[in-house]
Short mmCIF file of the N, C-alpha and C atoms (twelve columns), coordinates in Angstrom:
data_MODEL
# 
_entry.id   MODEL 
# 
loop_
_atom_site.group_PDB 
_atom_site.id 
_atom_site.type_symbol 
_atom_site.label_atom_id 
_atom_site.label_alt_id 
_atom_site.label_comp_id 
_atom_site.label_asym_id 
_atom_site.label_seq_id 
_atom_site.Cartn_x 
_atom_site.Cartn_y 
_atom_site.Cartn_z 
_atom_site.pdbx_PDB_model_num 
ATOM 1   N N  . MET A 1  9.433   34.670  17.873 1 
ATOM 2   C CA . MET A 1  10.777  35.129  17.664 1 
ATOM 3   C C  . MET A 1  11.233  34.838  16.229 1 
ATOM 4   N N  . LEU A 2  10.919  33.636  15.740 1 
ATOM 5   C CA . LEU A 2  11.296  33.321  14.359 1 
ATOM 6   C C  . LEU A 2  10.519  34.180  13.368 1 
ATOM 7   N N  . LEU A 3  9.261   34.479  13.698 1 
ATOM 8   C CA . LEU A 3  8.471   35.349  12.826 1 
ATOM 9   C C  . LEU A 3  9.090   36.741  12.775 1 
ATOM 10  N N  . TRP A 4  9.512   37.235  13.913 1 
ATOM 11  C CA . TRP A 4  10.175  38.537  13.973 1 
ATOM 12  C C  . TRP A 4  11.452  38.533  13.135 1 
ATOM 13  N N  . LEU A 5  12.203  37.445  13.231 1 
ATOM 14  C CA . LEU A 5  13.443  37.326  12.465 1 
ATOM 15  C C  . LEU A 5  13.167  37.302  10.959 1 
ATOM 16  N N  . THR A 6  12.129  36.586  10.550 1 
ATOM 17  C CA . THR A 6  11.816  36.549  9.116  1 
ATOM 18  C C  . THR A 6  11.299  37.896  8.624  1 
ATOM 19  N N  . GLU A 7  10.628  38.650  9.496  1 
ATOM 20  C CA . GLU A 7  10.190  39.987  9.094  1 
ATOM 21  C C  . GLU A 7  11.389  40.887  8.806  1 
ATOM 22  N N  . ILE A 8  12.390  40.794  9.645  1 
ATOM 23  C CA . ILE A 8  13.584  41.622  9.441  1 
ATOM 24  C C  . ILE A 8  14.356  41.159  8.208  1 
ATOM 25  N N  . LEU A 9  14.553  39.853  8.085  1 
ATOM 26  C CA . LEU A 9  15.345  39.330  6.972  1 
ATOM 27  C C  . LEU A 9  14.619  39.418  5.633  1 
ATOM 28  N N  . SER A 10 13.284  39.555  5.646  1 
ATOM 29  C CA . SER A 10 12.551  39.649  4.384  1 
ATOM 30  C C  . SER A 10 12.858  40.950  3.646  1 
ATOM 31  N N  . GLN A 11 13.411  41.925  4.348  1 
ATOM 32  C CA . GLN A 11 13.841  43.152  3.679  1 
ATOM 33  C C  . GLN A 11 15.014  42.869  2.741  1 
ATOM 34  N N  . TYR A 12 15.806  41.866  3.076  1 
ATOM 35  C CA . TYR A 12 16.991  41.537  2.291  1 
ATOM 36  C C  . TYR A 12 16.769  40.334  1.373  1 
ATOM 37  N N  . PHE A 13 15.923  39.413  1.824  1 
ATOM 38  C CA . PHE A 13 15.619  38.209  1.046  1 
ATOM 39  C C  . PHE A 13 14.109  38.162  0.837  1 
ATOM 40  N N  . SER A 14 13.653  38.473  -0.349 1 
ATOM 41  C CA . SER A 14 12.211  38.585  -0.598 1 
ATOM 42  C C  . SER A 14 11.491  37.244  -0.504 1 
ATOM 43  N N  . SER A 15 12.209  36.145  -0.628 1 
ATOM 44  C CA . SER A 15 11.554  34.836  -0.552 1 
ATOM 45  C C  . SER A 15 11.087  34.506  0.866  1 
ATOM 46  N N  . LEU A 16 11.596  35.197  1.863  1 
ATOM 47  C CA . LEU A 16 11.201  34.923  3.250  1 
ATOM 48  C C  . LEU A 16 9.834   35.499  3.603  1 
ATOM 49  N N  . THR A 17 9.240   36.273  2.706  1 
ATOM 50  C CA . THR A 17 7.910   36.811  2.992  1 
ATOM 51  C C  . THR A 17 6.849   35.719  3.023  1 
ATOM 52  N N  . VAL A 18 7.175   34.540  2.507  1 
ATOM 53  C CA . VAL A 18 6.224   33.434  2.507  1 
ATOM 54  C C  . VAL A 18 5.888   33.015  3.943  1 
ATOM 55  N N  . PHE A 19 6.788   33.261  4.893  1 
ATOM 56  C CA . PHE A 19 6.544   32.892  6.285  1 
ATOM 57  C C  . PHE A 19 5.562   33.831  6.981  1 
ATOM 58  N N  . GLN A 20 5.118   34.862  6.310  1 
ATOM 59  C CA . GLN A 20 4.119   35.754  6.884  1 
ATOM 60  C C  . GLN A 20 2.713   35.154  6.796  1 
ATOM 61  N N  . TYR A 21 2.536   34.139  5.954  1 
ATOM 62  C CA . TYR A 21 1.224   33.524  5.773  1 
ATOM 63  C C  . TYR A 21 0.934   32.552  6.912  1 
ATOM 64  N N  . LEU A 22 -0.207  32.735  7.536  1 
ATOM 65  C CA . LEU A 22 -0.588  31.912  8.678  1 
ATOM 66  C C  . LEU A 22 -0.788  30.455  8.285  1 
ATOM 67  N N  . THR A 23 -1.338  30.208  7.105  1 
ATOM 68  C CA . THR A 23 -1.581  28.821  6.695  1 
ATOM 69  C C  . THR A 23 -0.275  28.045  6.542  1 
ATOM 70  N N  . LEU A 24 0.736   28.668  5.997  1 
ATOM 71  C CA . LEU A 24 2.029   27.992  5.863  1 
ATOM 72  C C  . LEU A 24 2.619   27.685  7.232  1 
ATOM 73  N N  . ARG A 25 2.525   28.644  8.143  1 
ATOM 74  C CA . ARG A 25 3.072   28.412  9.484  1 
ATOM 75  C C  . ARG A 25 2.296   27.322  10.206 1 
ATOM 76  N N  . ALA A 26 0.985   27.237  9.979  1 
ATOM 77  C CA . ALA A 26 0.190   26.174  10.595 1 
ATOM 78  C C  . ALA A 26 0.570   24.813  10.027 1 
ATOM 79  N N  . ILE A 27 0.738   24.739  8.720  1 
ATOM 80  C CA . ILE A 27 1.129   23.473  8.086  1 
ATOM 81  C C  . ILE A 27 2.508   23.038  8.567  1 
ATOM 82  N N  . LEU A 28 3.442   23.964  8.658  1 
ATOM 83  C CA . LEU A 28 4.779   23.628  9.150  1 
ATOM 84  C C  . LEU A 28 4.737   23.174  10.605 1 
ATOM 85  N N  . GLY A 29 3.869   23.780  11.409 1 
ATOM 86  C CA . GLY A 29 3.722   23.365  12.801 1 
ATOM 87  C C  . GLY A 29 3.159   21.964  12.922 1 
ATOM 88  N N  . VAL A 30 2.163   21.647  12.099 1 
ATOM 89  C CA . VAL A 30 1.577   20.302  12.115 1 
ATOM 90  C C  . VAL A 30 2.603   19.270  11.656 1 
ATOM 91  N N  . MET A 31 3.342   19.594  10.614 1 
ATOM 92  C CA . MET A 31 4.345   18.648  10.115 1 
ATOM 93  C C  . MET A 31 5.475   18.441  11.130 1 
ATOM 94  N N  . THR A 32 5.841   19.492  11.840 1 
ATOM 95  C CA . THR A 32 6.864   19.362  12.876 1 
ATOM 96  C C  . THR A 32 6.372   18.475  14.012 1 
ATOM 97  N N  . ALA A 33 5.135   18.693  14.458 1 
ATOM 98  C CA . ALA A 33 4.575   17.877  15.536 1 
ATOM 99  C C  . ALA A 33 4.449   16.417  15.113 1 
ATOM 100 N N  . LEU A 34 4.039   16.179  13.879 1 
ATOM 101 C CA . LEU A 34 3.927   14.809  13.381 1 
ATOM 102 C C  . LEU A 34 5.296   14.136  13.324 1 
ATOM 103 N N  . GLY A 35 6.281   14.850  12.852 1 
ATOM 104 C CA . GLY A 35 7.629   14.295  12.777 1 
ATOM 105 C C  . GLY A 35 8.190   13.952  14.146 1 
ATOM 106 N N  . ILE A 36 7.987   14.835  15.108 1 
ATOM 107 C CA . ILE A 36 8.475   14.571  16.464 1 
ATOM 108 C C  . ILE A 36 7.770   13.370  17.060 1 
ATOM 109 N N  . SER A 37 6.450   13.275  16.862 1 
ATOM 110 C CA . SER A 37 5.717   12.144  17.438 1 
ATOM 111 C C  . SER A 37 6.088   10.830  16.761 1 
ATOM 112 N N  . LEU A 38 6.368   10.849  15.465 1 
ATOM 113 C CA . LEU A 38 6.784   9.620   14.786 1 
ATOM 114 C C  . LEU A 38 8.188   9.191   15.198 1 
ATOM 115 N N  . LEU A 39 9.040   10.149  15.494 1 
ATOM 116 C CA . LEU A 39 10.398  9.816   15.918 1 
ATOM 117 C C  . LEU A 39 10.460  9.372   17.378 1 
ATOM 118 N N  . LEU A 40 9.751   10.077  18.246 1 
ATOM 119 C CA . LEU A 40 9.845   9.800   19.680 1 
ATOM 120 C C  . LEU A 40 8.770   8.852   20.194 1 
ATOM 121 N N  . GLY A 41 7.721   8.615   19.410 1 
ATOM 122 C CA . GLY A 41 6.619   7.766   19.855 1 
ATOM 123 C C  . GLY A 41 7.016   6.350   20.208 1 
ATOM 124 N N  . PRO A 42 7.689   5.627   19.318 1 
ATOM 125 C CA . PRO A 42 8.082   4.253   19.648 1 
ATOM 126 C C  . PRO A 42 8.998   4.173   20.871 1 
ATOM 127 N N  . TRP A 43 9.921   5.112   20.993 1 
ATOM 128 C CA . TRP A 43 10.801  5.129   22.160 1 
ATOM 129 C C  . TRP A 43 9.992   5.337   23.438 1 
ATOM 130 N N  . MET A 44 9.013   6.249   23.389 1 
ATOM 131 C CA . MET A 44 8.196   6.538   24.568 1 
ATOM 132 C C  . MET A 44 7.353   5.329   24.954 1 
ATOM 133 N N  . ILE A 45 6.810   4.627   23.986 1 
ATOM 134 C CA . ILE A 45 6.010   3.435   24.277 1 
ATOM 135 C C  . ILE A 45 6.876   2.363   24.922 1 
ATOM 136 N N  . ARG A 46 8.072   2.142   24.389 1 
ATOM 137 C CA . ARG A 46 8.986   1.158   25.001 1 
ATOM 138 C C  . ARG A 46 9.349   1.553   26.424 1 
ATOM 139 N N  . LYS A 47 9.612   2.822   26.643 1 
ATOM 140 C CA . LYS A 47 9.993   3.304   27.973 1 
ATOM 141 C C  . LYS A 47 8.844   3.123   28.961 1 
ATOM 142 N N  . LEU A 48 7.631   3.431   28.546 1 
ATOM 143 C CA . LEU A 48 6.479   3.265   29.432 1 
ATOM 144 C C  . LEU A 48 6.222   1.792   29.726 1 
ATOM 145 N N  . ASN A 49 6.447   0.925   28.750 1 
ATOM 146 C CA . ASN A 49 6.308   -0.514  28.989 1 
ATOM 147 C C  . ASN A 49 7.364   -1.011  29.966 1 
ATOM 148 N N  . GLN A 50 8.583   -0.509  29.864 1 
ATOM 149 C CA . GLN A 50 9.642   -0.901  30.796 1 
ATOM 150 C C  . GLN A 50 9.315   -0.468  32.219 1 
ATOM 151 N N  . LEU A 51 8.713   0.701   32.353 1 
ATOM 152 C CA . LEU A 51 8.343   1.207   33.675 1 
ATOM 153 C C  . LEU A 51 7.017   0.630   34.164 1 
ATOM 154 N N  . GLN A 52 6.407   -0.224  33.349 1 
ATOM 155 C CA . GLN A 52 5.131   -0.879  33.648 1 
ATOM 156 C C  . GLN A 52 4.028   0.143   33.941 1 
ATOM 157 N N  . ILE A 53 3.987   1.162   33.113 1 
ATOM 158 C CA . ILE A 53 2.934   2.168   33.213 1 
ATOM 159 C C  . ILE A 53 1.921   1.870   32.122 1 
ATOM 160 N N  . GLY A 54 0.682   1.662   32.502 1 
ATOM 161 C CA . GLY A 54 -0.354  1.361   31.523 1 
ATOM 162 C C  . GLY A 54 -1.714  1.337   32.185 1 
ATOM 163 N N  . GLN A 55 -2.720  1.036   31.413 1 
ATOM 164 C CA . GLN A 55 -4.072  0.961   31.933 1 
ATOM 165 C C  . GLN A 55 -4.380  -0.465  32.340 1 
ATOM 166 N N  . SER A 56 -5.111  -0.583  33.418 1 
ATOM 167 C CA . SER A 56 -5.561  -1.909  33.829 1 
ATOM 168 C C  . SER A 56 -6.927  -2.186  33.206 1 
ATOM 169 N N  . VAL A 57 -7.184  -3.441  32.911 1 
ATOM 170 C CA . VAL A 57 -8.450  -3.841  32.305 1 
ATOM 171 C C  . VAL A 57 -9.414  -4.191  33.426 1 
ATOM 172 N N  . ARG A 58 -10.579 -3.558  33.409 1 
ATOM 173 C CA . ARG A 58 -11.575 -3.828  34.455 1 
ATOM 174 C C  . ARG A 58 -12.247 -5.162  34.201 1 
ATOM 175 N N  . ASP A 59 -12.587 -5.850  35.269 1 
ATOM 176 C CA . ASP A 59 -13.247 -7.151  35.163 1 
ATOM 177 C C  . ASP A 59 -14.759 -7.032  35.034 1 
ATOM 178 N N  . ASP A 60 -15.325 -5.857  35.304 1 
ATOM 179 C CA . ASP A 60 -16.780 -5.723  35.312 1 
ATOM 180 C C  . ASP A 60 -17.369 -5.370  33.946 1 
ATOM 181 N N  . GLY A 61 -16.571 -5.345  32.906 1 
ATOM 182 C CA . GLY A 61 -17.064 -5.037  31.570 1 
ATOM 183 C C  . GLY A 61 -17.620 -6.270  30.883 1 
ATOM 184 N N  . PRO A 62 -18.125 -6.104  29.674 1 
ATOM 185 C CA . PRO A 62 -18.622 -7.254  28.911 1 
ATOM 186 C C  . PRO A 62 -17.503 -8.263  28.652 1 
ATOM 187 N N  . GLN A 63 -17.846 -9.539  28.623 1 
ATOM 188 C CA . GLN A 63 -16.848 -10.590 28.440 1 
ATOM 189 C C  . GLN A 63 -16.175 -10.500 27.072 1 
ATOM 190 N N  . SER A 64 -16.890 -10.002 26.078 1 
ATOM 191 C CA . SER A 64 -16.293 -9.882  24.744 1 
ATOM 192 C C  . SER A 64 -15.180 -8.835  24.727 1 
ATOM 193 N N  . HIS A 65 -15.228 -7.871  25.628 1 
ATOM 194 C CA . HIS A 65 -14.204 -6.839  25.677 1 
ATOM 195 C C  . HIS A 65 -12.933 -7.332  26.360 1 
ATOM 196 N N  . LEU A 66 -13.048 -8.332  27.209 1 
ATOM 197 C CA . LEU A 66 -11.879 -8.832  27.924 1 
ATOM 198 C C  . LEU A 66 -10.903 -9.537  26.984 1 
ATOM 199 N N  . SER A 67 -11.407 -10.078 25.891 1 
ATOM 200 C CA . SER A 67 -10.526 -10.782 24.959 1 
ATOM 201 C C  . SER A 67 -9.667  -9.816  24.145 1 
ATOM 202 N N  . LYS A 68 -9.972  -8.531  24.163 1 
ATOM 203 C CA . LYS A 68 -9.225  -7.544  23.390 1 
ATOM 204 C C  . LYS A 68 -7.896  -7.188  24.047 1 
ATOM 205 N N  . SER A 69 -7.770  -7.435  25.328 1 
ATOM 206 C CA . SER A 69 -6.549  -6.999  26.026 1 
ATOM 207 C C  . SER A 69 -5.465  -8.039  26.016 1 
# 
């Protein structure tokens, strides 16, 4: 939908044609996802810890691995 909007508006604003490039849209998508994960990540980790959701450590592994948890 945003691509369609930029196609229409590029007739009036020539600088909007830059959004037609797939590489720019991919970079903007990656940066958006990174920003969202950096903003919401710590909150999500705290929330999951409060709800006591996590992985359990198995006892049948090597003893050196048990000290990591």
